[in-house]
CSV table of N, CA and C in Angstrom, one decimal:
chain,number,residue,atom,x,y,z
A,783,UNK,N,23.6,-1.1,5.5
A,783,UNK,CA,23.8,-2.8,5.3
A,783,UNK,C,25.0,-3.4,5.4
A,784,UNK,N,24.2,-4.0,6.0
A,784,UNK,CA,25.2,-5.6,6.6
A,784,UNK,C,25.8,-6.5,5.1
A,785,UNK,N,27.1,-6.3,5.4
A,785,UNK,CA,27.8,-7.0,4.2
A,785,UNK,C,29.2,-6.6,4.2
A,786,UNK,N,29.7,-7.8,4.0
A,786,UNK,CA,31.3,-8.1,3.5
A,786,UNK,C,31.9,-6.7,3.0
A,787,UNK,N,32.6,-6.2,3.9
A,787,UNK,CA,33.9,-4.7,3.4
A,787,UNK,C,33.4,-4.7,1.8
A,788,UNK,N,34.8,-6.2,1.0
A,788,UNK,CA,34.6,-5.9,-0.2
A,788,UNK,C,33.3,-6.3,-1.0
A,789,UNK,N,32.1,-6.4,-0.6
A,789,UNK,CA,31.4,-6.4,-1.6
A,789,UNK,C,30.3,-5.3,-1.5
A,790,UNK,N,30.8,-4.0,0.3
A,790,UNK,CA,29.9,-3.0,-0.2
A,790,UNK,C,31.1,-1.8,-1.0
A,791,UNK,N,32.4,-2.0,-0.9
A,791,UNK,CA,33.7,-1.2,-1.7
A,791,UNK,C,32.1,-1.8,-3.4
A,792,UNK,N,32.7,-2.8,-3.6
A,792,UNK,CA,32.0,-3.4,-5.3
A,792,UNK,C,31.4,-2.8,-5.1
A,793,UNK,N,29.8,-2.3,-4.1
A,793,UNK,CA,28.3,-2.0,-4.4
A,793,UNK,C,28.8,-0.1,-4.9
A,794,UNK,N,30.0,0.1,-4.6
A,794,UNK,CA,30.1,1.5,-5.8
A,794,UNK,C,31.4,1.6,-6.7
A,795,UNK,N,31.6,1.2,-7.3
A,795,UNK,CA,32.2,0.9,-8.8
A,795,UNK,C,31.2,1.3,-9.6
A,796,UNK,N,31.8,1.2,-10.4
A,796,UNK,CA,31.1,2.1,-11.8
A,796,UNK,C,30.9,-0.2,-12.8
A,797,UNK,N,31.5,-0.5,-12.2
A,797,UNK,CA,31.2,-2.1,-13.3
A,797,UNK,C,29.6,-2.4,-12.4
A,798,UNK,N,29.7,-2.3,-11.6
A,798,UNK,CA,28.2,-2.5,-10.5
A,798,UNK,C,27.2,-1.2,-11.1
A,799,UNK,N,27.6,-0.4,-11.0
A,799,UNK,CA,26.2,0.5,-11.1
A,799,UNK,C,25.9,-0.5,-13.6
A,800,UNK,N,26.8,-0.1,-13.2
A,800,UNK,CA,26.3,-1.0,-15.1
A,800,UNK,C,25.7,-2.6,-14.6
A,801,UNK,N,26.1,-3.1,-13.8
A,801,UNK,CA,25.6,-4.6,-13.9
A,801,UNK,C,24.1,-3.8,-13.5
A,802,UNK,N,23.9,-2.7,-12.6
A,802,UNK,CA,22.8,-3.0,-12.2
A,802,UNK,C,21.2,-2.2,-13.1
A,803,UNK,N,22.6,-1.7,-13.9
A,803,UNK,CA,21.2,-0.9,-15.2
A,803,UNK,C,21.0,-2.0,-16.1
A,804,UNK,N,21.9,-2.6,-16.3
A,804,UNK,CA,21.5,-3.6,-17.0
A,804,UNK,C,19.8,-4.2,-16.4
A,805,UNK,N,20.3,-4.9,-15.4
A,805,UNK,CA,19.0,-5.6,-14.9
A,805,UNK,C,17.3,-5.2,-14.7
A,806,UNK,N,17.6,-3.6,-14.6
A,806,UNK,CA,16.5,-3.0,-13.8
A,806,UNK,C,15.9,-2.8,-15.6
A,807,UNK,N,16.5,-2.4,-16.4
A,807,UNK,CA,16.6,-2.1,-18.2
A,807,UNK,C,15.5,-3.7,-17.9
A,808,UNK,N,16.2,-4.7,-18.6
A,808,UNK,CA,15.9,-5.9,-18.3
A,808,UNK,C,14.8,-6.5,-17.3
A,809,UNK,N,14.4,-5.8,-15.9
A,809,UNK,CA,13.5,-6.0,-15.0
A,809,UNK,C,12.1,-4.9,-15.8
A,810,UNK,N,12.5,-3.7,-16.4
A,810,UNK,CA,11.3,-3.0,-16.9
A,810,UNK,C,10.6,-3.5,-17.3
A,811,UNK,N,12.0,-4.3,-19.0
A,811,UNK,CA,11.1,-4.9,-20.1
A,811,UNK,C,10.1,-6.3,-19.7
A,812,UNK,N,10.4,-6.9,-18.2
A,812,UNK,CA,9.6,-7.9,-18.3
A,812,UNK,C,8.4,-7.4,-17.6
A,813,UNK,N,7.9,-6.5,-16.9
A,813,UNK,CA,7.3,-5.9,-16.2
A,813,UNK,C,6.6,-5.3,-17.1
A,814,UNK,N,6.7,-5.2,-18.4
A,814,UNK,CA,5.5,-4.0,-19.5
A,814,UNK,C,5.0,-4.9,-20.4
A,815,UNK,N,6.0,-6.4,-20.3
A,815,UNK,CA,5.5,-7.3,-21.4
A,815,UNK,C,3.9,-8.1,-21.1
A,816,UNK,N,3.1,-7.7,-21.9
A,816,UNK,CA,2.0,-8.9,-21.3
A,816,UNK,C,1.4,-7.9,-19.8
A,817,UNK,N,1.0,-6.8,-20.3
A,817,UNK,CA,1.1,-6.5,-18.4
A,817,UNK,C,1.7,-6.4,-17.4
A,818,UNK,N,2.2,-7.8,-17.0
A,818,UNK,CA,2.9,-7.9,-15.8
A,818,UNK,C,2.7,-7.0,-14.9
A,819,UNK,N,2.7,-6.1,-14.8
A,819,UNK,CA,3.2,-5.2,-14.3
A,819,UNK,C,2.0,-4.7,-13.3
A,820,UNK,N,0.7,-4.8,-14.3
A,820,UNK,CA,-0.4,-4.5,-13.9
A,820,UNK,C,-0.8,-5.1,-13.4
A,821,UNK,N,-1.1,-6.8,-13.6
A,821,UNK,CA,-1.2,-7.6,-12.9
A,821,UNK,C,-0.1,-7.6,-11.7
A,822,UNK,N,0.6,-7.4,-11.7
A,822,UNK,CA,1.2,-7.7,-9.7
A,822,UNK,C,0.7,-6.6,-8.9
A,823,UNK,N,0.3,-5.4,-9.2
A,823,UNK,CA,-0.7,-4.2,-9.3
A,823,UNK,C,-1.5,-5.1,-8.0
A,824,UNK,N,-2.6,-5.8,-9.4
A,824,UNK,CA,-3.6,-5.9,-9.1
A,824,UNK,C,-3.6,-6.9,-8.0
A,825,UNK,N,-3.1,-8.0,-8.4
A,825,UNK,CA,-2.9,-9.6,-7.4
A,825,UNK,C,-2.2,-8.7,-5.9
A,826,UNK,N,-1.8,-7.4,-5.5
A,826,UNK,CA,-1.5,-7.2,-4.4
A,826,UNK,C,-3.3,-6.0,-3.7
A,827,UNK,N,-3.2,-5.8,-4.7
A,827,UNK,CA,-4.2,-4.8,-4.2
A,827,UNK,C,-5.4,-6.3,-4.0
A,828,UNK,N,-5.7,-6.8,-5.0
A,828,UNK,CA,-6.7,-8.0,-3.9
A,828,UNK,C,-6.5,-8.0,-3.0
A,829,UNK,N,-5.4,-8.2,-2.8
A,829,UNK,CA,-4.8,-8.7,-0.6
A,829,UNK,C,-5.0,-7.8,-0.2
A,830,UNK,N,-5.3,-6.7,-0.1
A,830,UNK,CA,-5.2,-5.0,0.4
A,830,UNK,C,-5.9,-5.1,2.1
A,831,UNK,N,-6.6,-6.1,1.8
A,831,UNK,CA,-7.5,-6.2,3.4
A,831,UNK,C,-6.7,-6.7,4.5
A,832,UNK,N,-5.5,-7.8,3.9
A,832,UNK,CA,-5.4,-8.9,5.1
A,832,UNK,C,-4.1,-7.6,5.6
A,833,UNK,N,-3.4,-8.4,6.4
A,833,UNK,CA,-2.3,-8.3,7.3
A,833,UNK,C,-1.0,-7.1,6.6
A,834,UNK,N,-1.0,-6.1,6.7
A,834,UNK,CA,-0.1,-5.6,5.6
A,834,UNK,C,-0.3,-5.6,4.4
A,835,UNK,N,-1.6,-5.2,4.3
A,835,UNK,CA,-1.7,-5.3,2.1
A,835,UNK,C,-1.5,-4.3,1.8
A,836,UNK,N,-2.3,-2.9,2.7
A,836,UNK,CA,-1.7,-1.9,2.1
A,836,UNK,C,-0.3,-1.8,1.5
A,837,UNK,N,0.9,-1.7,2.5
A,837,UNK,CA,1.8,-1.1,2.7
A,837,UNK,C,2.5,-2.4,1.2
A,838,UNK,N,1.7,-3.4,0.7
A,838,UNK,CA,2.1,-4.7,0.5
A,838,UNK,C,2.2,-4.1,-1.0
A,839,UNK,N,0.9,-3.9,-1.5
A,839,UNK,CA,0.8,-2.7,-2.7
A,839,UNK,C,1.2,-0.9,-2.8
A,840,UNK,N,1.8,-1.1,-1.7
A,840,UNK,CA,2.8,-0.1,-1.7
A,840,UNK,C,4.3,-0.2,-2.4
A,841,UNK,N,4.6,-1.2,-2.0
A,841,UNK,CA,5.8,-1.9,-2.1
A,841,UNK,C,6.3,-2.4,-3.6
A,842,UNK,N,5.2,-3.0,-4.2
A,842,UNK,CA,5.0,-3.4,-5.4
A,842,UNK,C,4.0,-1.9,-6.8
A,843,UNK,N,4.4,-0.9,-6.3
A,843,UNK,CA,4.4,0.2,-7.2
A,843,UNK,C,6.0,0.8,-6.9
A,844,UNK,N,6.6,0.6,-5.5
A,844,UNK,CA,7.8,0.7,-5.0
A,844,UNK,C,8.4,0.6,-6.7
A,845,UNK,N,8.6,-1.0,-6.7
A,845,UNK,CA,8.3,-2.0,-7.6
A,845,UNK,C,9.1,-1.1,-8.5
A,846,UNK,N,8.1,-1.3,-8.8
A,846,UNK,CA,7.6,-0.7,-10.4
A,846,UNK,C,7.8,1.1,-11.4
A,847,UNK,N,8.2,1.2,-10.3
A,847,UNK,CA,8.6,2.8,-10.2
A,847,UNK,C,10.4,2.4,-10.6
A,848,UNK,N,10.8,1.6,-9.6
A,848,UNK,CA,12.9,1.2,-9.4
A,848,UNK,C,12.4,1.2,-10.6
A,849,UNK,N,11.9,0.6,-11.6
A,849,UNK,CA,12.4,-0.2,-12.7
A,849,UNK,C,11.6,0.4,-14.3
A,850,UNK,N,11.5,1.9,-13.4
A,850,UNK,CA,10.9,2.6,-14.5
A,850,UNK,C,9.5,2.2,-15.8
A,851,UNK,N,8.4,1.5,-14.7
A,851,UNK,CA,7.9,0.4,-15.8
A,851,UNK,C,6.6,0.6,-15.7
A,852,UNK,N,5.0,1.1,-16.5
A,852,UNK,CA,4.8,1.6,-17.5
A,852,UNK,C,3.5,1.1,-15.3
A,853,UNK,N,2.5,2.4,-15.1
A,853,UNK,CA,1.7,2.3,-14.2
A,853,UNK,C,0.9,2.5,-14.7
A,854,UNK,N,0.1,2.8,-14.2
A,854,UNK,CA,-1.5,3.2,-14.7
A,854,UNK,C,-2.1,4.4,-14.2
A,855,UNK,N,-2.4,5.4,-14.8
A,855,UNK,CA,-2.6,6.9,-13.8
A,855,UNK,C,-4.2,5.8,-12.8
A,856,UNK,N,-5.0,4.5,-13.2
A,856,UNK,CA,-5.6,5.1,-11.9
A,856,UNK,C,-4.9,4.2,-10.5
A,857,UNK,N,-4.2,3.4,-11.3
A,857,UNK,CA,-3.5,2.7,-10.0
A,857,UNK,C,-1.8,4.0,-9.3
A,858,UNK,N,-1.8,5.2,-10.1
A,858,UNK,CA,-0.7,5.9,-9.2
A,858,UNK,C,-1.9,6.4,-8.5
A,859,UNK,N,-3.3,6.7,-8.7
A,859,UNK,CA,-4.0,7.4,-7.7
A,859,UNK,C,-4.0,6.6,-6.5
A,860,UNK,N,-4.4,5.2,-6.7
A,860,UNK,CA,-4.4,4.3,-6.2
A,860,UNK,C,-3.7,4.2,-4.2
A,861,UNK,N,-2.6,4.7,-5.2
A,861,UNK,CA,-1.1,4.6,-4.1
A,861,UNK,C,-1.2,6.2,-3.2
A,862,UNK,N,-1.3,7.2,-3.9
A,862,UNK,CA,-1.1,8.1,-3.5
A,862,UNK,C,-2.0,8.1,-2.7
A,863,UNK,N,-3.6,7.7,-2.3
A,863,UNK,CA,-4.2,7.3,-1.9
A,863,UNK,C,-4.6,6.4,-1.0
A,864,UNK,N,-3.4,5.6,-0.6
A,864,UNK,CA,-3.0,4.8,0.5
A,864,UNK,C,-1.3,5.3,1.3
A,865,UNK,N,-1.5,6.4,0.9
A,865,UNK,CA,0.3,6.0,1.4
A,865,UNK,C,-0.4,6.7,2.9
A,866,UNK,N,-1.1,7.7,3.3
A,866,UNK,CA,-1.4,8.4,4.3
A,866,UNK,C,-2.1,7.2,5.5
A,867,UNK,N,-2.8,6.0,4.7
A,867,UNK,CA,-3.3,5.1,5.5
A,867,UNK,C,-3.0,3.8,5.8
A,868,UNK,N,-1.2,4.1,5.6
A,868,UNK,CA,0.4,3.4,5.7
A,868,UNK,C,0.1,3.9,7.5
A,869,UNK,N,0.9,3.3,8.4
A,869,UNK,CA,1.8,3.6,9.7
A,869,UNK,C,3.3,3.9,9.2
A,870,UNK,N,3.2,5.2,10.0
A,870,UNK,CA,4.5,5.6,9.7
A,870,UNK,C,5.4,6.1,10.6
A,871,UNK,N,6.5,6.1,10.7
A,871,UNK,CA,7.4,6.2,12.0
A,871,UNK,C,8.5,6.9,12.1
A,872,UNK,N,8.2,7.8,13.1
A,872,UNK,CA,9.2,9.2,12.6
A,872,UNK,C,11.2,7.7,13.7
A,873,UNK,N,10.9,7.4,14.3
A,873,UNK,CA,12.2,6.7,14.9
A,873,UNK,C,12.6,5.6,14.8
A,874,UNK,N,13.2,4.7,15.5
A,874,UNK,CA,13.5,3.9,15.5
A,874,UNK,C,12.7,2.5,16.1
A,875,UNK,N,12.2,2.1,15.2
A,875,UNK,CA,11.0,1.0,15.5
A,875,UNK,C,11.9,-0.9,15.5
A,876,UNK,N,11.1,-1.3,16.3
A,876,UNK,CA,11.5,-3.3,16.4
A,876,UNK,C,11.4,-3.9,15.4
A,877,UNK,N,12.0,-4.8,14.6
A,877,UNK,CA,11.2,-4.9,13.3
A,877,UNK,C,9.8,-6.1,13.3
A,878,UNK,N,9.4,-6.6,14.6
A,878,UNK,CA,8.0,-7.0,14.9
A,878,UNK,C,6.9,-6.0,15.1
A,879,UNK,N,7.0,-5.0,14.8
A,879,UNK,CA,6.5,-3.1,15.1
A,879,UNK,C,6.9,-2.6,13.7
A,880,UNK,N,7.0,-3.1,12.8
A,880,UNK,CA,7.8,-2.4,11.4
A,880,UNK,C,7.0,-3.4,10.7
A,881,UNK,N,5.7,-2.1,10.2
A,881,UNK,CA,4.6,-2.5,9.2
A,881,UNK,C,4.5,-1.5,8.0
A,882,UNK,N,5.1,-0.6,8.6
A,882,UNK,CA,5.2,0.6,6.9
A,882,UNK,C,6.6,1.5,6.9
A,883,UNK,N,6.1,2.9,6.7
A,883,UNK,CA,7.4,3.5,6.0
A,883,UNK,C,8.2,4.3,7.3
A,884,UNK,N,9.3,5.1,7.3
A,884,UNK,CA,9.8,5.6,8.7
A,884,UNK,C,9.3,6.9,7.7
A,885,UNK,N,9.5,7.7,7.9
A,885,UNK,CA,8.5,9.1,7.7
A,885,UNK,C,10.4,9.7,6.7
A,886,UNK,N,11.4,9.5,6.1
A,886,UNK,CA,12.3,10.2,5.1
A,886,UNK,C,11.6,9.0,4.1
A,887,UNK,N,11.1,8.2,4.1
A,887,UNK,CA,10.8,6.7,3.7
A,887,UNK,C,9.5,7.5,2.5
A,888,UNK,N,8.1,7.6,3.4
A,888,UNK,CA,6.9,8.7,2.6
A,888,UNK,C,7.8,9.7,2.0
A,889,UNK,N,8.2,10.2,2.3
A,889,UNK,CA,8.3,11.8,1.9
A,889,UNK,C,9.3,11.1,0.6
A,890,UNK,N,10.4,10.3,0.2
A,890,UNK,CA,10.6,10.0,-0.6
A,890,UNK,C,9.3,9.3,-1.7
A,891,UNK,N,8.5,8.3,-1.2
A,891,UNK,CA,7.5,7.8,-1.8
A,891,UNK,C,6.4,8.7,-2.3
A,892,UNK,N,6.3,9.4,-2.1
A,892,UNK,CA,5.5,10.5,-2.4
A,892,UNK,C,5.8,11.5,-3.3
A,893,UNK,N,7.6,11.5,-2.7
A,893,UNK,CA,7.9,12.6,-4.6
A,893,UNK,C,8.4,11.6,-5.7
A,894,UNK,N,8.5,10.9,-5.5
A,894,UNK,CA,8.0,9.1,-6.4
A,894,UNK,C,7.3,9.5,-7.7
A,895,UNK,N,6.6,9.2,-6.1
A,895,UNK,CA,4.4,9.5,-7.6
A,895,UNK,C,4.8,10.7,-8.2
A,896,UNK,N,4.9,11.3,-7.9
A,896,UNK,CA,5.0,13.0,-8.2
A,896,UNK,C,6.0,13.2,-9.7
A,897,UNK,N,7.4,12.6,-9.2
A,897,UNK,CA,7.9,12.9,-10.9
A,897,UNK,C,8.1,11.8,-11.3
A,898,UNK,N,6.9,10.6,-11.0
A,898,UNK,CA,7.3,9.6,-12.0
A,898,UNK,C,7.2,9.3,-13.3
A,899,UNK,N,8.0,8.5,-14.4
A,899,UNK,CA,7.7,8.7,-15.9
A,899,UNK,C,8.1,7.4,-16.2
A,900,UNK,N,7.2,7.0,-16.9
A,900,UNK,CA,7.4,5.9,-17.3
A,900,UNK,C,8.4,5.5,-18.5
A,901,UNK,N,9.1,4.4,-18.0
A,901,UNK,CA,10.6,4.8,-18.7
A,901,UNK,C,11.8,4.8,-18.3
A,902,UNK,N,11.7,5.5,-17.0
A,902,UNK,CA,12.8,6.6,-16.5
A,902,UNK,C,12.7,5.3,-15.4
A,903,UNK,N,13.4,4.8,-14.1
A,903,UNK,CA,13.7,4.0,-12.8
A,903,UNK,C,13.7,5.3,-11.5
A,904,UNK,N,13.6,4.8,-10.7
A,904,UNK,CA,13.9,6.0,-9.8
A,904,UNK,C,14.7,5.0,-8.8
A,905,UNK,N,15.8,5.7,-8.1
A,905,UNK,CA,16.7,5.1,-7.6
A,905,UNK,C,16.8,5.0,-5.6
A,906,UNK,N,15.3,4.1,-5.1
A,906,UNK,CA,14.8,4.8,-4.1
A,906,UNK,C,16.8,4.3,-3.3
A,907,UNK,N,17.5,4.1,-3.7
A,907,UNK,CA,18.8,3.9,-3.3
A,907,UNK,C,19.5,5.4,-2.8
A,908,UNK,N,19.7,6.4,-3.6
A,908,UNK,CA,20.5,7.3,-3.3
A,908,UNK,C,20.1,8.3,-2.1
A,909,UNK,N,20.4,9.8,-1.4
A,909,UNK,CA,19.9,10.3,-1.3
A,909,UNK,C,18.4,10.8,-1.8
A,910,UNK,N,17.9,11.1,-0.2
A,910,UNK,CA,16.7,12.2,-0.8
A,910,UNK,C,16.1,13.4,0.2
A,911,UNK,N,15.1,14.1,0.1
A,911,UNK,CA,15.7,14.7,1.2
A,911,UNK,C,14.6,14.3,2.0
A,912,UNK,N,14.9,14.3,3.6
A,912,UNK,CA,14.0,13.5,4.7
A,912,UNK,C,13.3,14.3,4.9
A,913,UNK,N,12.4,15.8,4.2
A,913,UNK,CA,11.2,16.7,3.9
A,913,UNK,C,10.6,16.3,3.3
A,914,UNK,N,10.8,16.4,2.1
A,914,UNK,CA,10.0,16.4,0.5
A,914,UNK,C,10.4,15.6,-0.2
A,915,UNK,N,11.4,14.9,0.2
A,915,UNK,CA,11.3,13.0,-0.6
A,915,UNK,C,12.0,13.3,-1.9
A,916,UNK,N,12.6,14.7,-1.9
A,916,UNK,CA,13.4,14.9,-3.6
A,916,UNK,C,14.1,14.3,-3.7
A,917,UNK,N,14.6,13.6,-4.4
A,917,UNK,CA,16.6,13.2,-5.1
A,917,UNK,C,17.0,13.8,-6.1
A,918,UNK,N,18.1,14.1,-6.3
A,918,UNK,CA,19.0,14.6,-7.2
A,918,UNK,C,18.2,14.6,-8.5
A,919,UNK,N,17.8,14.0,-9.3
A,919,UNK,CA,16.8,13.9,-10.3
A,919,UNK,C,15.9,14.6,-10.6
A,920,UNK,N,15.6,15.0,-9.1
A,920,UNK,CA,13.9,15.8,-9.3
A,920,UNK,C,14.9,17.6,-8.9
A,921,UNK,N,15.9,17.7,-8.6
A,921,UNK,CA,16.5,18.6,-7.8
A,921,UNK,C,17.2,19.7,-8.5
A,922,UNK,N,18.5,18.6,-9.3
A,922,UNK,CA,19.3,19.2,-10.6
A,922,UNK,C,20.4,19.1,-9.8
A,923,UNK,N,20.6,18.9,-8.3
A,923,UNK,CA,21.6,19.1,-7.5
A,923,UNK,C,21.7,17.8,-6.6
A,924,UNK,N,22.5,17.5,-5.7
A,924,UNK,CA,22.3,17.1,-4.7
A,924,UNK,C,21.9,17.1,-3.6
A,925,UNK,N,21.1,16.5,-2.7
A,925,UNK,CA,21.0,16.6,-1.3
A,925,UNK,C,21.7,17.2,-0.9
A,926,UNK,N,22.4,17.4,0.5
A,926,UNK,CA,23.0,17.7,1.1
A,926,UNK,C,23.4,17.5,2.2
A,927,UNK,N,23.8,16.4,2.9
A,927,UNK,CA,24.0,15.8,3.9
A,927,UNK,C,23.8,17.1,5.8
A,928,UNK,N,23.3,16.6,6.6
A,928,UNK,CA,22.6,17.4,8.3
A,928,UNK,C,24.3,17.2,8.3
A,929,UNK,N,24.9,18.8,9.1
A,929,UNK,CA,25.8,19.3,9.0
A,929,UNK,C,26.3,18.2,10.9
A,930,UNK,N,25.3,17.9,11.8
A,930,UNK,CA,25.3,17.1,12.3
A,930,UNK,C,25.3,15.6,12.7
A,931,UNK,N,24.5,15.0,12.5
A,931,UNK,CA,25.2,13.7,11.7
A,931,UNK,C,25.5,12.6,10.8
A,932,UNK,N,25.2,13.5,9.0
A,932,UNK,CA,25.7,13.7,8.4
A,932,UNK,C,25.1,11.8,8.1
A,933,UNK,N,23.5,11.6,8.6
A,933,UNK,CA,22.8,10.6,8.4
A,933,UNK,C,21.7,10.9,7.4
A,934,UNK,N,21.0,12.1,8.0
A,934,UNK,CA,19.9,12.7,7.1
A,934,UNK,C,19.8,13.5,6.0
A,935,UNK,N,19.5,13.6,5.3
A,935,UNK,CA,19.8,14.6,4.2
A,935,UNK,C,18.7,15.4,3.5
A,936,UNK,N,19.1,16.9,3.2
A,936,UNK,CA,17.9,18.0,2.8
A,936,UNK,C,18.2,18.8,1.4
A,937,UNK,N,17.0,19.1,0.9
A,937,UNK,CA,18.1,19.6,-0.6
A,937,UNK,C,18.2,20.8,0.0
A,938,UNK,N,17.5,21.8,0.8
A,938,UNK,CA,17.7,23.8,1.5
A,938,UNK,C,17.8,23.7,2.9
A,939,UNK,N,18.3,24.4,3.3
A,939,UNK,CA,18.1,25.1,4.7
A,939,UNK,C,15.9,25.1,4.7
A,940,UNK,N,15.2,25.5,3.8
A,940,UNK,CA,13.4,25.2,4.5
A,940,UNK,C,13.4,24.2,4.4
A,941,UNK,N,14.7,23.2,3.8
A,941,UNK,CA,13.2,21.9,4.4
A,941,UNK,C,14.1,21.2,5.3
A,942,UNK,N,15.6,21.2,6.0
A,942,UNK,CA,15.6,20.7,7.0
A,942,UNK,C,15.4,21.6,8.7
A,943,UNK,N,15.1,23.1,8.3
A,943,UNK,CA,14.5,23.8,9.2
A,943,UNK,C,13.0,23.5,9.3
A,944,UNK,N,12.2,22.9,8.6
A,944,UNK,CA,10.7,22.4,8.8
A,944,UNK,C,10.5,20.7,9.3
A,945,UNK,N,11.9,20.5,8.8
A,945,UNK,CA,11.7,18.9,9.6
A,945,UNK,C,12.9,18.9,10.9
A,946,UNK,N,13.1,19.9,11.6
A,946,UNK,CA,14.6,19.5,12.6
A,946,UNK,C,13.6,19.6,14.0
A,947,UNK,N,12.2,19.5,14.0
A,947,UNK,CA,11.6,18.1,14.9
A,947,UNK,C,11.9,17.8,15.1
A,948,UNK,N,11.5,16.6,14.1
A,948,UNK,CA,11.2,15.4,14.1
A,948,UNK,C,12.9,14.0,14.1
A,949,UNK,N,13.8,15.3,13.6
A,949,UNK,CA,15.5,14.7,12.9
A,949,UNK,C,16.2,15.4,14.3
A,950,UNK,N,15.6,16.1,14.7
A,950,UNK,CA,16.8,16.3,16.2
A,950,UNK,C,16.8,15.1,17.8
A,951,UNK,N,15.8,14.3,17.8
A,951,UNK,CA,16.1,13.9,18.6
A,951,UNK,C,17.3,12.3,18.0
A,952,UNK,N,17.5,12.6,17.0
A,952,UNK,CA,18.4,11.6,17.1
A,952,UNK,C,19.5,11.9,15.7
A,953,UNK,N,19.3,13.1,15.9
A,953,UNK,CA,20.7,14.2,15.1
A,953,UNK,C,22.0,13.8,16.5
A,954,UNK,N,22.6,12.5,15.7
A,954,UNK,CA,24.1,12.6,16.6
A,954,UNK,C,25.6,12.3,15.7
A,955,UNK,N,26.1,12.7,16.4
A,955,UNK,CA,27.8,13.2,15.4
A,955,UNK,C,27.9,11.4,15.3
A,956,UNK,N,28.3,11.6,13.8
A,956,UNK,CA,28.7,9.7,14.0
A,956,UNK,C,29.6,9.0,13.9
A,957,UNK,N,30.7,10.2,14.6
A,957,UNK,CA,32.1,9.7,15.6
A,957,UNK,C,31.5,9.4,17.0
A,958,UNK,N,30.0,9.8,17.4
A,958,UNK,CA,30.0,9.2,18.6
A,958,UNK,C,29.1,8.0,18.5
A,959,UNK,N,28.6,7.3,17.9
A,959,UNK,CA,27.7,6.0,17.7
A,959,UNK,C,28.6,5.0,17.4
A,960,UNK,N,28.1,4.1,17.1
A,960,UNK,CA,28.5,2.4,17.3
A,960,UNK,C,27.1,1.7,15.9
A,961,UNK,N,28.6,1.3,14.9
A,961,UNK,CA,27.5,0.7,13.5
A,961,UNK,C,28.4,-0.6,12.9
A,962,UNK,N,27.6,-1.7,12.9
A,962,UNK,CA,28.8,-2.8,12.1
A,962,UNK,C,29.0,-2.9,11.0
A,963,UNK,N,29.1,-1.2,10.2
A,963,UNK,CA,29.9,-1.4,8.3
A,963,UNK,C,30.0,-0.1,8.9
A,964,UNK,N,30.7,0.4,9.9
A,964,UNK,CA,31.7,1.3,10.4
A,964,UNK,C,33.3,1.1,10.4
């Protein structure tokens, strides 16, 4: 994320965590009131066959899961059916062509669907296993960073080995790369 250093530091404070938790609670209350979450999904499903429409339905589902809002089982099933139909890029893609998942995002979204519980917010910003998509709440422990690049995360050696073919081309020691926020 490109942001000033002081803002990045604030995002790591307990004050920000509490502020965000309160915002998520408020968002869930609004989404669950008057079936707003269901209406949001229905709105985007009606536009599903427009350009990037399927991905917009996925984004709406992710927003509801992020807040821990209620999602009907038929909507959950539809989200599961949409995932394989969304473009997925394993490597960097120019923004002009970025109309779908990155591989870790697909895995994380599928794990979120499998572990969805109404009333329990799903944090899509915390590290997730690049192979199976599970987060700390699913595993009972935090995923471990790749020893080579420190950018990819894995729940165990089996997932790391299974994902190595996709990860190997981008596994670069962070001391040998350049970024705006490092």
